[in-house]
Amino acid sequence: MQSLGVLGASTLDLLAFAPPGWGATLLRGLWNSVLIAVGAYGLGLGIGVAGAYGKLYGSPWVKDLLAIYTTLVRAVPELILILILYFAVTDAVNQMIMAFGGGRIEINGVVAGIAVLGVVQGAYSTEVLRGAILAVPAGQIEAARAMGMPAGLLARRITLPLMLSYAIPGLANLWLTVTKDTALLAVVGFAELTQATRQAASTTKAFFTFYAAAGVLYLILSIASTFLFSRAEKWARRGQRRTGD
Amino acid sequence: MLKAVLIPRRLVMIFIALGLLVLCFVYGRWDWLLVPKYQKLIATGVWNTVSLLIITMALGMAMAIPLGLAQAAGPWYLARPAQLFCGLIRGTPLLLQLFLLYYGVGSLFPGIPGIRESLFWPILRDAWYFAVFGLSLSVAGYEGEVMRGAFKGVPHGQLEAAKAMGMPRLTLFWRIWLPQALHRVLPTLGGETVLQMKATPLVAMITVTDIYAVSNRVRADTLIIYEPLLMLALVYLSITGCIVALFWWLERRIPTRTA
């Protein structure tokens, strides 16, 4: 009967904000998750824009190398990529520091998480943005070229704003993926939400309560971001004719 | 096909890739691959990963079809719960779902009186069944959403024509609606199967011995960091290749009218 008590109201006290409650630990975990997700998403978008332009307008070498990058990253499980990149990145940084005569350092978990997930996200963003750029009516880009617009200005004023409405649904999916992928950093022991939950659950033995609570936190995050992205899509589509008008 | 590969630039790339592979092989430590104990473990791991993938895709799709249908054409009391289910599954990380099932729900079972003596106890204790259950629910959630779109995408005229011919509703579903929906969804399904394969290593976190768990075991035993991970990447790449080839073959079997 003892474990039936796990469901009871008594374990809800464990979610209290102040210790001995674990609420603050969970929220700190959530904050770390959001931080990494935002950083990785931003890094991924940067890689994505560069990658999409490289795939569309780059030299044959660039195109082939980018194809290898996107194919490999999308074919291997994120969990394994995280492990490989995490060890490789920490190793490489340490080797470099030691070469300059420094001692071994512990890489900051947030930075490593952002770097690793950013590289993974970059592969997916590249594909999403490439598709979106292709969806921009060719006449718009040709017209801008005919007016003698330089490439940088063309990208900033014509291609990127116009492709946004096509890219946002895919980018929204990627954002939801990256928020959930932060949970994978639990395997390298980083204190994001899932890892914090695991700690709290195994300390207090109230497994069900804590995992359910973390689930609610993730859900709130994803519902809020779905709402924000639908607002963003409406904004990006302003001035476009709606179908059926 | 071969012509596209035999460009000098690509030949250089292949050469570099082969060189890297040889370097990995010469300078890496691969002696553990020859130990019979690990060979057996690797075989078990690959088998578990592949069977987990096939079983959960089948079970998940079996649940996804009614879920998609309920959302596309069902009455509100079926559509809303289906939507809620898909939202719940898609809104939380799979790792957390597995933890919730195995540690959370699993920790509630022993409290039920008499359950230890019952027939189901070996199943309720085994992580494998939790993994199958959790991954199938995940497939059902994601694919339910995909099937919703597919059911809605079947041209209305097809269904009206069938109705006009006096086809009973069940026959209409099995002969017209479902086959056309599945046909539409086939390209998406290939990608989704790869995504599902990439989700399988998570079951190692709830103590199932898949290929990822095996590589972790090797790494812990031998203190080799990279080589087992490279083997893992190679295994997953080959499975991806098989999935892509399978769906390419499936798609080609169904004739499509191209304009």
Short mmCIF file of C-alpha atoms in Angstrom, two decimals:
data_model
loop_
_atom_site.label_atom_id
_atom_site.label_comp_id
_atom_site.label_asym_id
_atom_site.label_seq_id
_atom_site.Cartn_x
_atom_site.Cartn_y
_atom_site.Cartn_z
CA MET A 1 0.00 0.00 0.00
CA GLN A 2 2.96 2.24 0.53
CA SER A 3 3.50 2.80 -3.15
CA LEU A 4 -0.17 3.57 -3.76
CA GLY A 5 0.46 6.58 -1.56
CA VAL A 6 2.70 7.82 -4.36
CA LEU A 7 -0.42 8.94 -6.16
CA GLY A 8 -1.83 10.60 -3.06
CA ALA A 9 -1.91 14.28 -2.24
CA SER A 10 1.04 13.88 0.12
CA THR A 11 3.54 13.66 -2.73
CA LEU A 12 2.25 16.88 -4.25
CA ASP A 13 3.97 18.68 -1.37
CA LEU A 14 7.23 17.54 -2.93
CA LEU A 15 6.54 19.89 -5.84
CA ALA A 16 6.59 22.89 -3.47
CA PHE A 17 8.89 25.66 -4.52
CA ALA A 18 11.01 25.92 -1.37
CA PRO A 19 13.07 22.96 -0.10
CA PRO A 20 12.28 20.23 0.91
CA GLY A 21 10.06 20.66 -2.17
CA TRP A 22 11.75 20.12 -5.55
CA GLY A 23 9.78 22.74 -7.49
CA ALA A 24 12.72 25.12 -7.72
CA THR A 25 14.99 22.36 -9.05
CA LEU A 26 12.47 21.48 -11.75
CA LEU A 27 12.03 25.11 -12.77
CA ARG A 28 15.79 25.60 -12.91
CA GLY A 29 15.91 22.52 -15.15
CA LEU A 30 13.20 24.00 -17.36
CA TRP A 31 15.14 27.26 -17.57
CA ASN A 32 18.28 25.36 -18.63
CA SER A 33 16.26 23.43 -21.23
CA VAL A 34 14.80 26.63 -22.67
CA LEU A 35 18.22 28.29 -22.67
CA ILE A 36 19.81 25.43 -24.60
CA ALA A 37 16.83 25.15 -26.94
CA VAL A 38 16.97 28.86 -27.80
CA GLY A 39 20.74 28.80 -28.30
CA ALA A 40 20.72 25.62 -30.38
CA TYR A 41 17.80 26.86 -32.45
CA GLY A 42 19.59 30.14 -33.17
CA LEU A 43 22.83 28.38 -34.07
CA GLY A 44 20.85 25.92 -36.21
CA LEU A 45 19.13 28.78 -38.05
CA GLY A 46 22.49 30.40 -38.75
CA ILE A 47 23.89 27.14 -40.11
CA GLY A 48 20.60 26.60 -41.95
CA VAL A 49 20.63 29.92 -43.80
CA ALA A 50 24.27 29.45 -44.80
CA GLY A 51 23.64 25.81 -45.69
CA ALA A 52 20.54 26.56 -47.76
CA TYR A 53 22.35 29.25 -49.76
CA GLY A 54 25.33 26.91 -50.15
CA LYS A 55 23.13 24.09 -51.39
CA LEU A 56 21.33 26.34 -53.89
CA TYR A 57 24.05 28.67 -55.14
CA GLY A 58 27.34 27.17 -53.88
CA SER A 59 30.12 25.57 -55.89
CA PRO A 60 29.81 21.84 -56.65
CA TRP A 61 32.20 21.05 -53.81
CA VAL A 62 30.12 23.01 -51.31
CA LYS A 63 26.93 21.35 -52.54
CA ASP A 64 28.36 17.84 -52.16
CA LEU A 65 29.82 18.49 -48.72
CA LEU A 66 26.53 19.95 -47.52
CA ALA A 67 24.67 16.94 -48.91
CA ILE A 68 26.96 14.66 -46.89
CA TYR A 69 26.41 16.78 -43.75
CA THR A 70 22.61 16.82 -43.95
CA THR A 71 22.33 13.15 -44.93
CA LEU A 72 24.65 11.88 -42.19
CA VAL A 73 23.14 13.99 -39.43
CA ARG A 74 19.60 13.08 -40.39
CA ALA A 75 20.35 9.35 -40.62
CA VAL A 76 22.05 8.83 -37.24
CA PRO A 77 20.06 9.03 -33.97
CA GLU A 78 20.44 12.34 -32.12
CA LEU A 79 21.40 10.46 -28.98
CA ILE A 80 24.49 8.99 -30.66
CA LEU A 81 25.38 12.27 -32.38
CA ILE A 82 25.19 14.00 -29.01
CA LEU A 83 27.54 11.46 -27.46
CA ILE A 84 30.01 11.53 -30.37
CA LEU A 85 30.01 15.32 -30.68
CA TYR A 86 30.06 15.86 -26.92
CA PHE A 87 33.16 13.72 -26.42
CA ALA A 88 34.80 14.91 -29.62
CA VAL A 89 34.19 18.61 -28.87
CA THR A 90 35.37 18.40 -25.26
CA ASP A 91 38.39 16.37 -26.36
CA ALA A 92 39.31 18.76 -29.16
CA VAL A 93 38.99 21.84 -26.94
CA ASN A 94 41.10 20.23 -24.24
CA GLN A 95 43.75 19.14 -26.73
CA MET A 96 43.93 22.68 -28.02
CA ILE A 97 44.23 24.16 -24.53
CA MET A 98 46.90 21.63 -23.59
CA ALA A 99 48.81 22.42 -26.76
CA PHE A 100 48.98 26.03 -25.59
CA GLY A 101 50.21 24.86 -22.21
CA GLY A 102 46.95 25.04 -20.21
CA GLY A 103 45.39 22.38 -18.03
CA ARG A 104 42.32 20.24 -18.77
CA ILE A 105 39.07 22.10 -18.28
CA GLU A 106 35.50 20.99 -17.81
CA ILE A 107 33.38 22.27 -20.70
CA ASN A 108 30.32 24.23 -19.63
CA GLY A 109 27.27 21.98 -20.10
CA VAL A 110 25.11 24.74 -21.57
CA VAL A 111 27.71 25.67 -24.20
CA ALA A 112 28.36 22.04 -25.15
CA GLY A 113 24.62 21.35 -25.35
CA ILE A 114 24.03 24.37 -27.57
CA ALA A 115 26.93 23.46 -29.87
CA VAL A 116 25.89 19.82 -30.23
CA LEU A 117 22.16 20.37 -30.71
CA GLY A 118 22.88 23.38 -32.95
CA VAL A 119 24.88 21.23 -35.37
CA VAL A 120 22.04 18.69 -35.44
CA GLN A 121 19.40 21.39 -35.92
CA GLY A 122 21.49 23.01 -38.65
CA ALA A 123 21.06 19.97 -40.90
CA TYR A 124 17.28 20.06 -40.57
CA SER A 125 17.07 23.87 -40.91
CA THR A 126 19.15 23.68 -44.08
CA GLU A 127 16.54 21.46 -45.70
CA VAL A 128 13.56 23.50 -44.47
CA LEU A 129 15.06 26.80 -45.61
CA ARG A 130 16.22 25.39 -48.94
CA GLY A 131 12.67 24.28 -49.69
CA ALA A 132 11.31 27.66 -48.62
CA ILE A 133 13.76 29.60 -50.77
CA LEU A 134 12.82 27.42 -53.75
CA ALA A 135 9.16 28.30 -53.13
CA VAL A 136 9.81 32.03 -53.60
CA PRO A 137 8.47 32.97 -57.07
CA ALA A 138 11.46 33.13 -59.39
CA GLY A 139 10.15 36.35 -60.96
CA GLN A 140 10.65 38.25 -57.72
CA ILE A 141 14.34 37.34 -57.53
CA GLU A 142 14.84 37.92 -61.26
CA ALA A 143 13.21 41.33 -61.03
CA ALA A 144 15.49 42.30 -58.15
CA ARG A 145 18.53 41.11 -60.12
CA ALA A 146 17.35 43.01 -63.17
CA MET A 147 17.23 46.17 -61.05
CA GLY A 148 20.89 45.58 -60.24
CA MET A 149 20.35 44.72 -56.59
CA PRO A 150 23.53 43.30 -54.97
CA ALA A 151 23.29 39.74 -53.63
CA GLY A 152 23.35 40.68 -49.93
CA LEU A 153 20.62 43.27 -50.28
CA LEU A 154 18.57 40.87 -52.43
CA ALA A 155 18.73 38.22 -49.73
CA ARG A 156 17.82 40.70 -46.99
CA ARG A 157 15.04 42.56 -48.80
CA ILE A 158 13.52 39.97 -51.15
CA THR A 159 14.41 36.29 -50.62
CA LEU A 160 14.47 36.00 -46.84
CA PRO A 161 11.25 37.98 -46.11
CA LEU A 162 9.36 36.23 -48.90
CA MET A 163 10.48 32.74 -47.94
CA LEU A 164 9.55 33.27 -44.30
CA SER A 165 5.88 32.42 -44.77
CA TYR A 166 6.84 29.12 -46.42
CA ALA A 167 9.50 28.33 -43.84
CA ILE A 168 7.61 29.05 -40.62
CA PRO A 169 5.59 25.80 -40.42
CA GLY A 170 8.77 23.75 -40.84
CA LEU A 171 10.71 26.00 -38.48
CA ALA A 172 7.95 25.66 -35.87
CA ASN A 173 8.30 21.88 -36.06
CA LEU A 174 12.06 22.23 -35.64
CA TRP A 175 11.59 24.41 -32.55
CA LEU A 176 9.32 21.76 -31.01
CA THR A 177 11.90 19.10 -31.89
CA VAL A 178 14.76 21.00 -30.27
CA THR A 179 12.83 21.62 -27.04
CA LYS A 180 12.24 17.88 -26.81
CA ASP A 181 15.79 17.01 -27.90
CA THR A 182 17.18 18.90 -24.91
CA ALA A 183 15.91 15.94 -22.87
CA LEU A 184 18.60 13.82 -24.56
CA LEU A 185 21.30 15.85 -22.82
CA ALA A 186 20.30 13.94 -19.70
CA VAL A 187 22.55 11.12 -20.98
CA VAL A 188 25.64 13.29 -20.59
CA GLY A 189 24.46 14.22 -17.10
CA PHE A 190 23.49 17.79 -17.86
CA ALA A 191 20.91 19.22 -15.42
CA GLU A 192 18.12 20.09 -17.84
CA LEU A 193 14.49 19.36 -17.02
CA THR A 194 14.50 15.59 -17.59
CA GLN A 195 17.72 15.06 -15.65
CA ALA A 196 16.50 17.30 -12.79
CA THR A 197 13.26 15.32 -12.73
CA ARG A 198 15.13 12.05 -12.66
CA GLN A 199 17.18 13.27 -9.70
CA ALA A 200 14.12 14.46 -7.82
CA ALA A 201 12.21 11.27 -8.56
CA SER A 202 14.94 8.88 -7.50
CA THR A 203 15.66 10.83 -4.32
CA THR A 204 12.04 11.03 -3.17
CA LYS A 205 10.80 7.78 -4.81
CA ALA A 206 7.73 9.71 -6.00
CA PHE A 207 8.39 8.70 -9.61
CA PHE A 208 4.92 9.18 -11.00
CA THR A 209 4.38 12.64 -9.50
CA PHE A 210 7.64 14.07 -10.80
CA TYR A 211 7.54 12.61 -14.31
CA ALA A 212 3.93 13.74 -14.70
CA ALA A 213 4.87 17.22 -13.45
CA ALA A 214 7.74 17.44 -15.94
CA GLY A 215 5.39 16.29 -18.68
CA VAL A 216 3.05 19.17 -17.82
CA LEU A 217 5.96 21.63 -17.97
CA TYR A 218 7.02 20.38 -21.42
CA LEU A 219 3.40 20.54 -22.60
CA ILE A 220 3.01 24.14 -21.43
CA LEU A 221 6.20 25.00 -23.30
CA SER A 222 5.04 23.35 -26.52
CA ILE A 223 1.50 24.77 -26.37
CA ALA A 224 2.83 28.27 -25.74
CA SER A 225 5.30 28.01 -28.62
CA THR A 226 2.68 26.58 -30.99
CA PHE A 227 0.56 29.65 -30.23
CA LEU A 228 3.46 32.05 -30.78
CA PHE A 229 4.43 30.40 -34.06
CA SER A 230 0.90 30.60 -35.42
CA ARG A 231 0.95 34.33 -34.61
CA ALA A 232 4.32 34.60 -36.37
CA GLU A 233 2.98 32.79 -39.42
CA LYS A 234 0.02 35.17 -39.63
CA TRP A 235 2.46 38.06 -39.42
CA ALA A 236 4.70 36.59 -42.13
CA ARG A 237 1.68 36.07 -44.38
CA ARG A 238 0.47 39.66 -44.07
CA GLY A 239 -0.21 41.13 -47.47
CA GLN A 240 -0.63 37.71 -49.05
CA ARG A 241 -3.94 36.81 -50.62
CA ARG A 242 -5.75 34.21 -48.58
CA THR A 243 -6.96 31.14 -50.46
CA GLY A 244 -10.65 31.28 -51.21
CA ASP A 245 -10.83 35.08 -51.33
CA MET B 1 23.73 6.66 -61.46
CA LEU B 2 27.33 5.54 -61.89
CA LYS B 3 28.02 8.53 -64.12
CA ALA B 4 27.14 10.90 -61.28
CA VAL B 5 29.73 9.25 -59.05
CA LEU B 6 32.58 9.12 -61.56
CA ILE B 7 33.20 12.86 -61.58
CA PRO B 8 36.77 13.73 -60.49
CA ARG B 9 35.48 15.82 -57.56
CA ARG B 10 33.37 12.96 -56.23
CA LEU B 11 36.22 10.48 -56.74
CA VAL B 12 38.43 12.69 -54.57
CA MET B 13 35.71 12.74 -51.90
CA ILE B 14 35.31 8.97 -51.97
CA PHE B 15 39.08 8.62 -51.75
CA ILE B 16 39.22 10.89 -48.69
CA ALA B 17 36.30 9.05 -47.06
CA LEU B 18 37.97 5.68 -47.63
CA GLY B 19 41.21 7.10 -46.27
CA LEU B 20 39.44 8.25 -43.11
CA LEU B 21 37.85 4.82 -42.72
CA VAL B 22 41.21 3.09 -43.09
CA LEU B 23 42.75 5.52 -40.57
CA CYS B 24 39.92 4.74 -38.13
CA PHE B 25 40.48 1.07 -38.63
CA VAL B 26 44.28 1.13 -38.34
CA TYR B 27 44.63 3.56 -35.45
CA GLY B 28 41.41 2.68 -33.61
CA ARG B 29 41.04 -0.22 -31.21
CA TRP B 30 38.80 -2.84 -32.78
CA ASP B 31 40.02 -5.97 -30.96
CA TRP B 32 36.77 -6.08 -28.95
CA LEU B 33 34.91 -6.95 -32.14
CA LEU B 34 36.67 -10.33 -32.09
CA VAL B 35 35.58 -11.26 -28.56
CA PRO B 36 32.77 -13.86 -28.88
CA LYS B 37 30.94 -12.42 -25.88
CA TYR B 38 30.62 -9.03 -27.55
CA GLN B 39 29.80 -10.54 -30.94
CA LYS B 40 26.85 -12.32 -29.36
CA LEU B 41 25.78 -9.13 -27.57
CA ILE B 42 25.98 -7.11 -30.78
CA ALA B 43 23.84 -9.65 -32.62
CA THR B 44 21.24 -9.55 -29.82
CA GLY B 45 21.35 -5.76 -29.81
CA VAL B 46 20.81 -5.40 -33.55
CA TRP B 47 18.02 -7.97 -33.44
CA ASN B 48 16.31 -6.16 -30.56
CA THR B 49 16.58 -2.76 -32.27
CA VAL B 50 15.22 -4.03 -35.58
CA SER B 51 12.40 -6.07 -34.05
CA LEU B 52 11.46 -3.17 -31.78
CA LEU B 53 11.26 -0.92 -34.84
CA ILE B 54 9.10 -3.35 -36.84
CA ILE B 55 6.76 -4.26 -33.97
CA THR B 56 6.20 -0.69 -32.81
CA MET B 57 5.67 0.64 -36.35
CA ALA B 58 3.03 -2.06 -36.96
CA LEU B 59 1.25 -1.59 -33.63
CA GLY B 60 1.54 2.19 -33.86
CA MET B 61 0.10 2.37 -37.38
CA ALA B 62 -2.76 0.09 -36.32
CA MET B 63 -3.62 2.69 -33.67
CA ALA B 64 -2.85 5.67 -35.93
CA ILE B 65 -5.43 4.75 -38.56
CA PRO B 66 -8.45 4.99 -36.21
CA LEU B 67 -6.89 8.07 -34.57
CA GLY B 68 -6.52 9.79 -37.93
CA LEU B 69 -9.98 8.78 -39.05
CA ALA B 70 -11.52 10.05 -35.82
CA GLN B 71 -9.86 13.43 -36.28
CA ALA B 72 -10.62 13.72 -39.97
CA ALA B 73 -14.24 12.59 -40.04
CA GLY B 74 -15.31 11.47 -36.59
CA PRO B 75 -17.92 13.07 -34.32
CA TRP B 76 -16.57 15.51 -31.73
CA TYR B 77 -16.60 12.97 -28.88
CA LEU B 78 -14.10 10.86 -30.84
CA ALA B 79 -12.23 13.70 -32.53
CA ARG B 80 -11.41 15.72 -29.40
CA PRO B 81 -9.90 12.82 -27.39
CA ALA B 82 -7.88 11.79 -30.44
CA GLN B 83 -6.59 15.36 -30.81
CA LEU B 84 -5.77 15.48 -27.12
CA PHE B 85 -3.86 12.19 -27.32
CA CYS B 86 -1.81 13.33 -30.33
CA GLY B 87 -1.11 16.65 -28.63
CA LEU B 88 0.08 14.95 -25.44
CA ILE B 89 2.39 12.55 -27.27
CA ARG B 90 3.79 15.19 -29.62
CA GLY B 91 4.19 17.79 -26.89
CA THR B 92 6.42 15.85 -24.50
CA PRO B 93 9.83 14.20 -25.04
CA LEU B 94 9.75 10.46 -25.69
CA LEU B 95 12.44 9.94 -23.06
CA LEU B 96 10.14 11.45 -20.44
CA GLN B 97 7.21 9.31 -21.63
CA LEU B 98 9.33 6.18 -21.27
CA PHE B 99 10.46 7.23 -17.79
CA LEU B 100 6.87 8.00 -16.81
CA LEU B 101 5.72 4.58 -18.02
CA TYR B 102 8.56 2.45 -16.71
CA TYR B 103 9.45 4.17 -13.45
CA GLY B 104 6.21 6.08 -12.81
CA VAL B 105 3.43 3.69 -13.79
CA GLY B 106 5.73 0.73 -13.15
CA SER B 107 6.20 1.86 -9.55
CA LEU B 108 2.43 1.86 -8.99
CA PHE B 109 1.95 -1.77 -10.02
CA PRO B 110 3.44 -3.51 -6.96
CA GLY B 111 0.90 -1.65 -4.80
CA ILE B 112 -1.99 -3.50 -6.39
CA PRO B 113 -2.72 -6.46 -4.12
CA GLY B 114 -2.27 -9.93 -5.61
CA ILE B 115 -0.57 -8.69 -8.77
CA ARG B 116 2.70 -10.47 -8.03
CA GLU B 117 0.92 -13.82 -8.11
CA SER B 118 -1.03 -13.03 -11.27
CA LEU B 119 -0.29 -14.22 -14.78
CA PHE B 120 0.68 -10.74 -15.97
CA TRP B 121 3.46 -10.08 -13.45
CA PRO B 122 6.34 -11.27 -15.69
CA ILE B 123 5.05 -8.88 -18.39
CA LEU B 124 4.51 -5.97 -16.00
CA ARG B 125 8.06 -6.37 -14.71
CA ASP B 126 9.79 -6.64 -18.08
CA ALA B 127 11.20 -3.40 -19.52
CA TRP B 128 10.80 -4.79 -23.05
CA TYR B 129 7.00 -4.56 -22.90
CA PHE B 130 7.17 -1.04 -21.51
CA ALA B 131 9.45 -0.10 -24.40
CA VAL B 132 7.11 -1.66 -26.98
CA PHE B 133 4.12 0.06 -25.38
CA GLY B 134 5.79 3.47 -25.10
CA LEU B 135 7.25 3.48 -28.62
CA SER B 136 3.96 2.26 -30.13
CA LEU B 137 2.06 5.08 -28.43
CA SER B 138 4.61 7.50 -29.80
CA VAL B 139 4.15 6.19 -33.35
CA ALA B 140 0.38 6.35 -32.87
CA GLY B 141 0.57 10.00 -31.78
CA TYR B 142 2.76 11.23 -34.62
CA GLU B 143 1.27 9.03 -37.34
CA GLY B 144 -2.29 9.78 -36.17
CA GLU B 145 -1.63 13.37 -37.15
CA VAL B 146 -0.15 12.28 -40.49
CA MET B 147 -3.12 9.99 -41.20
CA ARG B 148 -5.55 12.81 -40.41
CA GLY B 149 -4.05 14.81 -43.24
CA ALA B 150 -4.00 11.77 -45.51
CA PHE B 151 -7.68 10.93 -44.93
CA LYS B 152 -8.63 14.56 -45.55
CA GLY B 153 -6.50 14.65 -48.68
CA VAL B 154 -8.37 11.90 -50.54
CA PRO B 155 -10.38 13.65 -53.29
CA HIS B 156 -13.99 14.04 -52.29
CA GLY B 157 -15.22 12.87 -55.67
CA GLN B 158 -13.82 9.40 -55.02
CA LEU B 159 -15.87 8.99 -51.85
CA GLU B 160 -18.98 10.50 -53.48
CA ALA B 161 -18.66 8.17 -56.44
CA ALA B 162 -18.44 5.16 -54.14
CA LYS B 163 -21.47 6.37 -52.19
CA ALA B 164 -23.38 6.96 -55.41
CA MET B 165 -22.69 3.36 -56.41
CA GLY B 166 -24.35 2.29 -53.16
CA MET B 167 -21.18 0.97 -51.58
CA PRO B 168 -21.63 0.16 -47.88
CA ARG B 169 -19.63 2.44 -45.57
CA LEU B 170 -17.22 -0.25 -44.40
CA THR B 171 -16.45 -1.42 -47.93
CA LEU B 172 -15.95 2.22 -48.93
CA PHE B 173 -13.43 2.60 -46.14
CA TRP B 174 -11.45 -0.57 -46.91
CA ARG B 175 -11.57 -0.32 -50.72
CA ILE B 176 -11.46 3.40 -51.45
CA TRP B 177 -10.62 5.63 -48.53
CA LEU B 178 -7.88 3.72 -46.68
CA PRO B 179 -5.88 2.54 -49.73
CA GLN B 180 -5.78 6.04 -51.22
CA ALA B 181 -4.88 7.60 -47.89
CA LEU B 182 -2.05 5.08 -47.38
CA HIS B 183 -0.80 5.68 -50.91
CA ARG B 184 -0.57 9.40 -50.23
CA VAL B 185 1.18 8.90 -46.96
CA LEU B 186 3.83 6.47 -48.21
CA PRO B 187 6.59 9.05 -48.89
CA THR B 188 6.01 10.64 -45.47
CA LEU B 189 5.91 7.25 -43.80
CA GLY B 190 9.42 6.43 -45.04
CA GLY B 191 10.80 9.50 -43.29
CA GLU B 192 8.73 8.79 -40.20
CA THR B 193 10.11 5.24 -40.01
CA VAL B 194 13.65 6.65 -40.04
CA LEU B 195 12.63 9.04 -37.25
CA GLN B 196 11.20 6.12 -35.29
CA MET B 197 14.42 4.16 -35.76
CA LYS B 198 16.31 7.14 -34.38
CA ALA B 199 14.05 7.07 -31.33
CA THR B 200 14.75 3.41 -30.49
CA PRO B 201 18.07 3.95 -28.62
CA LEU B 202 16.08 5.74 -25.90
CA VAL B 203 14.81 2.36 -24.69
CA ALA B 204 18.33 1.68 -23.41
CA MET B 205 17.55 4.25 -20.72
CA ILE B 206 14.92 1.89 -19.33
CA THR B 207 17.29 -1.10 -19.38
CA VAL B 208 16.34 -2.74 -22.69
CA THR B 209 19.38 -4.30 -24.42
CA ASP B 210 19.27 -2.72 -27.84
CA ILE B 211 22.38 -2.05 -29.95
CA TYR B 212 22.91 1.28 -28.19
CA ALA B 213 22.91 -0.41 -24.78
CA VAL B 214 25.41 -2.96 -26.12
CA SER B 215 27.79 -0.24 -27.27
CA ASN B 216 27.50 1.42 -23.85
CA ARG B 217 28.35 -1.89 -22.25
CA VAL B 218 31.40 -2.30 -24.47
CA ARG B 219 32.50 1.24 -23.70
CA ALA B 220 32.15 0.67 -19.97
CA ASP B 221 33.98 -2.67 -20.07
CA THR B 222 36.89 -1.73 -22.32
CA LEU B 223 37.14 2.03 -21.63
CA ILE B 224 37.22 2.68 -25.40
CA ILE B 225 35.42 5.95 -26.12
CA TYR B 226 34.92 6.42 -29.86
CA GLU B 227 35.08 3.09 -31.65
CA PRO B 228 31.84 1.57 -30.27
CA LEU B 229 30.07 4.85 -31.10
CA LEU B 230 31.38 4.67 -34.67
CA MET B 231 30.11 1.09 -34.93
CA LEU B 232 26.73 2.35 -33.68
CA ALA B 233 26.60 5.13 -36.25
CA LEU B 234 27.44 2.59 -38.95
CA VAL B 235 24.70 0.19 -37.78
CA TYR B 236 22.10 2.96 -37.75
CA LEU B 237 23.25 4.23 -41.15
CA SER B 238 22.79 0.74 -42.60
CA ILE B 239 19.31 0.40 -41.08
CA THR B 240 18.41 3.83 -42.52
CA GLY B 241 19.66 2.66 -45.91
CA CYS B 242 17.46 -0.45 -45.71
CA ILE B 243 14.38 1.61 -44.74
CA VAL B 244 14.92 4.09 -47.56
CA ALA B 245 15.40 1.26 -50.08
CA LEU B 246 12.30 -0.56 -48.81
CA PHE B 247 10.08 2.50 -49.18
CA TRP B 248 11.58 3.33 -52.57
CA TRP B 249 10.63 -0.17 -53.70
CA LEU B 250 7.14 0.10 -52.15
CA GLU B 251 6.50 3.47 -53.79
CA ARG B 252 7.55 2.15 -57.17
CA ARG B 253 5.14 -0.78 -56.91
CA ILE B 254 2.15 1.55 -56.82
CA PRO B 255 1.63 3.23 -60.17
CA THR B 256 1.15 6.99 -59.93
CA ARG B 257 -0.16 9.23 -62.66
CA THR B 258 2.32 12.00 -63.26
CA ALA B 259 1.33 14.99 -65.31
#
